[in-house]
Short mmCIF file of C-alpha atoms in Angstrom, two decimals:
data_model
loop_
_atom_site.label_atom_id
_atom_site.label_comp_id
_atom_site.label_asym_id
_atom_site.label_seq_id
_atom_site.Cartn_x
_atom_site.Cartn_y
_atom_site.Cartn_z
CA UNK A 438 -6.19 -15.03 -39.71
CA UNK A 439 -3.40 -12.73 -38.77
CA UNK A 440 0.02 -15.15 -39.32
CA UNK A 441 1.37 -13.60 -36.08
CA UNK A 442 -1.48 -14.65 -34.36
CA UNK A 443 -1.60 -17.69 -35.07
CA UNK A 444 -0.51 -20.89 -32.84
CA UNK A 445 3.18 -21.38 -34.19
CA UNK A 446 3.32 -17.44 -34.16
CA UNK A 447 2.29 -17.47 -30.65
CA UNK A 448 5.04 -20.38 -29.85
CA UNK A 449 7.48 -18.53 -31.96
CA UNK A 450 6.84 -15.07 -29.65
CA UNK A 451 7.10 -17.15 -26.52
CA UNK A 452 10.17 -18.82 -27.65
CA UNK A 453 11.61 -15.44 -28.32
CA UNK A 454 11.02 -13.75 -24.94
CA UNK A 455 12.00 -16.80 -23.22
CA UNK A 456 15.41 -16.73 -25.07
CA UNK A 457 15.76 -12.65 -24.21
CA UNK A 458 14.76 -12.79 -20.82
CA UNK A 459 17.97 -13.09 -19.17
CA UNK A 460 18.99 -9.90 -21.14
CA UNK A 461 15.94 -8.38 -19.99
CA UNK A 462 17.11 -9.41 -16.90
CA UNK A 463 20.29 -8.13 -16.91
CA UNK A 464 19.46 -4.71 -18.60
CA UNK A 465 17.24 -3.99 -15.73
CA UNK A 466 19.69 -4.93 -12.85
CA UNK A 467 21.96 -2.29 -14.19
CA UNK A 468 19.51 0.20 -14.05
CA UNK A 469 17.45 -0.21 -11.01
CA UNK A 470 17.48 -2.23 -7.79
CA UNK A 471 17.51 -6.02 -8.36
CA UNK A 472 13.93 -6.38 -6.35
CA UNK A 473 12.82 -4.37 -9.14
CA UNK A 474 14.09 -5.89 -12.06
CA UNK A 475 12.47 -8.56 -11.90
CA UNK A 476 8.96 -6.93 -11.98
CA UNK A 477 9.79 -5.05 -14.54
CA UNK A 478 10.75 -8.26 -16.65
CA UNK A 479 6.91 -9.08 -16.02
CA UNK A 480 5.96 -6.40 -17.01
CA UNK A 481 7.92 -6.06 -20.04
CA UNK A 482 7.01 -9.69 -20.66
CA UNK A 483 3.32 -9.25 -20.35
CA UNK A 484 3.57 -6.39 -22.67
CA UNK A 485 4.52 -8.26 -25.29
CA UNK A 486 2.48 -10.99 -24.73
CA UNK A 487 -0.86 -8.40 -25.36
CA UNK A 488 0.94 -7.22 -27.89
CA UNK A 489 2.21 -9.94 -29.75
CA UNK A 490 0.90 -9.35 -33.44
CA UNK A 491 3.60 -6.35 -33.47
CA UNK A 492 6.48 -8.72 -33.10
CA UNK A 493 8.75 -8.38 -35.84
CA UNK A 494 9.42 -11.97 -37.62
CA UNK A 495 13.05 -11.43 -37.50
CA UNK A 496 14.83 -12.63 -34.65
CA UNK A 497 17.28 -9.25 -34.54
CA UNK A 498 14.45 -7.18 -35.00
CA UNK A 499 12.07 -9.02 -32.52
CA UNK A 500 14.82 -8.34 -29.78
CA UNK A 501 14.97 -5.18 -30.55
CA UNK A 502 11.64 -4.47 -29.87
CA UNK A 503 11.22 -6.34 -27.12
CA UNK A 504 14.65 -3.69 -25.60
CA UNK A 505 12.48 -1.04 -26.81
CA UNK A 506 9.60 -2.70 -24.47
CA UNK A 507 12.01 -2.14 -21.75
CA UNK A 508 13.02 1.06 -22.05
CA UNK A 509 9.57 2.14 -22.20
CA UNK A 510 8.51 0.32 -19.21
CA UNK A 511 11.25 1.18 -17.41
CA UNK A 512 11.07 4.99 -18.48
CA UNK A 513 7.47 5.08 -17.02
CA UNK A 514 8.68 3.37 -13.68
CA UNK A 515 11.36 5.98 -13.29
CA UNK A 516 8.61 8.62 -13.67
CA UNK A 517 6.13 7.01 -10.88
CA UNK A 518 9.09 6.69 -8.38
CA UNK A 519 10.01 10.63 -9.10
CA UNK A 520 6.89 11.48 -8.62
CA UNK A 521 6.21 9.12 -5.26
CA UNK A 522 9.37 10.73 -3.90
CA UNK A 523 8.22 14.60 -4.82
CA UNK A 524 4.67 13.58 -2.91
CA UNK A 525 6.76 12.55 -0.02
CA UNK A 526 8.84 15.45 0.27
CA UNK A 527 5.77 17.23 0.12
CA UNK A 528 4.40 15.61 2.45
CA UNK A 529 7.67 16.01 5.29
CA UNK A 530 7.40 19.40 4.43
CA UNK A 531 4.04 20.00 4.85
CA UNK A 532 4.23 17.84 8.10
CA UNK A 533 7.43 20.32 9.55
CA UNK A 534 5.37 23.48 8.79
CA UNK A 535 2.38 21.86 10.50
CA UNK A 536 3.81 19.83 13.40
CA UNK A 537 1.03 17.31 15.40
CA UNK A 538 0.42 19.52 18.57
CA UNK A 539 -1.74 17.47 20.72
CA UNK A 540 0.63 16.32 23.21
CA UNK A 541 -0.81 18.23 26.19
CA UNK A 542 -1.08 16.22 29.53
CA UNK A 543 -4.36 15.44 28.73
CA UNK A 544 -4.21 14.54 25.54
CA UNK A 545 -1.33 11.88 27.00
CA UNK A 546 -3.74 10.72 29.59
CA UNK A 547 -6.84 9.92 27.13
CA UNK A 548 -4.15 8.23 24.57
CA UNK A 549 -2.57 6.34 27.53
CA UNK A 550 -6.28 5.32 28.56
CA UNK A 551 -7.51 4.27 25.53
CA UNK A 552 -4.07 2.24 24.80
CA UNK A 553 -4.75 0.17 27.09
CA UNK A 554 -8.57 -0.82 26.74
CA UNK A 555 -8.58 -4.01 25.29
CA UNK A 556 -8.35 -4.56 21.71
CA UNK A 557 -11.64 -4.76 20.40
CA UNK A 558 -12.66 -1.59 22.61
CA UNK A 559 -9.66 0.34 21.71
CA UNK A 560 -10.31 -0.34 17.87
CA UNK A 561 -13.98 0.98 18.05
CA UNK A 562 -13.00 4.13 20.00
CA UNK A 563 -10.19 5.02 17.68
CA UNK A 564 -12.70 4.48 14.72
CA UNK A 565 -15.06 6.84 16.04
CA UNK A 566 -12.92 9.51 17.92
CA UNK A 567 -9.82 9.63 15.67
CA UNK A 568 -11.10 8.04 12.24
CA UNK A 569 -14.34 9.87 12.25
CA UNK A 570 -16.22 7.18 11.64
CA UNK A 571 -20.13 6.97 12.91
CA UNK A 572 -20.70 4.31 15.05
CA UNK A 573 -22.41 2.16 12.70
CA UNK A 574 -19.71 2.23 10.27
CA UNK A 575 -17.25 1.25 12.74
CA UNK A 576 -19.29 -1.52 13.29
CA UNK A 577 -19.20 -2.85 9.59
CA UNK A 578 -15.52 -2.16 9.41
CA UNK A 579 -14.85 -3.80 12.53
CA UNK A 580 -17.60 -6.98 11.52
CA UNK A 581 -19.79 -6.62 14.35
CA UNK A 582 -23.34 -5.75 14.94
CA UNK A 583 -24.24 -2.33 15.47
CA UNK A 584 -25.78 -3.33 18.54
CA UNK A 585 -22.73 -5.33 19.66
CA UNK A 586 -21.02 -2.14 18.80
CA UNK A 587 -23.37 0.54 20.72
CA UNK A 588 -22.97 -1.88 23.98
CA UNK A 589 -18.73 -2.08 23.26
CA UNK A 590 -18.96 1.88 23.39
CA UNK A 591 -21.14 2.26 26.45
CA UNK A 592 -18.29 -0.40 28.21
CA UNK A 593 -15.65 1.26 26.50
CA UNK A 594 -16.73 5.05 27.82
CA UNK A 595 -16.94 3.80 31.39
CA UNK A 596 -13.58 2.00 31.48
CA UNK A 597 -11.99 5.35 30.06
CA UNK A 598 -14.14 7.65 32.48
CA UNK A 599 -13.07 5.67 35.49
CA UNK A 600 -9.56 5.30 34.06
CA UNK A 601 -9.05 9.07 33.52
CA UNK A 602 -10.96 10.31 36.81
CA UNK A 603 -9.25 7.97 39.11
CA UNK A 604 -5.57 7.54 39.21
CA UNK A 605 -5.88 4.08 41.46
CA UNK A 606 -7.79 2.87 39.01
CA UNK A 607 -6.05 3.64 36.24
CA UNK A 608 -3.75 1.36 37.58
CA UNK A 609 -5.96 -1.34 38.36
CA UNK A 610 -6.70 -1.05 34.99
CA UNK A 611 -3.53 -1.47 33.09
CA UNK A 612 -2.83 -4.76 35.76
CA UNK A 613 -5.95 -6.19 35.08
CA UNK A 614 -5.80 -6.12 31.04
CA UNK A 615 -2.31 -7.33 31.06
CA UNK A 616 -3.20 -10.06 33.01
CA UNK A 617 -6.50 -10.59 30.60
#
């Protein structure tokens, strides 16, 4: 049996990142926001917990490596939040060279419309017409039937057709949900 691994190693290693933790701690603060820190003392911690038959025996040199722990772990969560922020500016750039252009009048009207269908209507009609979504797998997303769901479209449909074709009761409409 490995001596490391064994029950007073295993108390010994706990003992040891318990007793560096607030250095941890500390080390972290200064380096990134405090929210984070303290994830990546988990994380730090956890790594040395799975990897606790390559703690040193020596105190010095078991908080050394568990600094060298953190720098790693903390090297590797710099790198993910470069590259999150190079997908996002990506993404703003891709989004100002290829602005959302469906603001017509009509395209307001239908949006308006549907916005105000109640909320169990509105969901499955902005599964199927804006998510893609078949009918049936709106259904299973939703938790419903598909038969529940086929008769919610039908109702859905009509309450839009009557709300785009006719202005008065478009109106009616929007009163008579808000009051639902």
């Amino acid at each position: 049996m490995n001596p490391v691994s064994g029950g007073g190693a295993r108390a010994r290693a706990l003992d040891c990142i318990s007793a560096c933790s607030p250095d941890l701690l500390a080390y972290f603060e200064r380096r990134t926001a405090s929210a984070d820190a303290a994830d990546l003392l988990s994380e730090t911690m956890l790594t040395a917990w799975r990897r606790i038959d390559d703690l040193p025996k020596d105190d010095i040199e078991a908080r050394m490596w568990l600094f060298g722990v953190a720098r790693r772990i903390l090297a590797n969560a710099e790198r993910a939040s470069v590259r999150r922020w190079k997908l996002a500016e990506r993404l703003r750039g891709h989004l100002a060279t290829h602005p959302h252009t469906h603001d017509d009048a009509q395209a307001i009207d239908v949006r308006d419309a549907v916005r105000r269908l109640p909320d169990d209507l509105r969901d499955l009609i902005g599964l199927v017409h804006w998510e893609g979504f078949t009918l049936e797998e709106a259904a299973r997303i939703i938790g419903i039937p598909a038969s529940t769901a086929r008769g919610r479209y039908r109702n859905a449909r009509r309450r839009l057709a009557d709300m785009l074709l006719s202005p008065q009761a478009a109106g009616s409409s929007a009163s008579a949900s808000e009051g639902a």
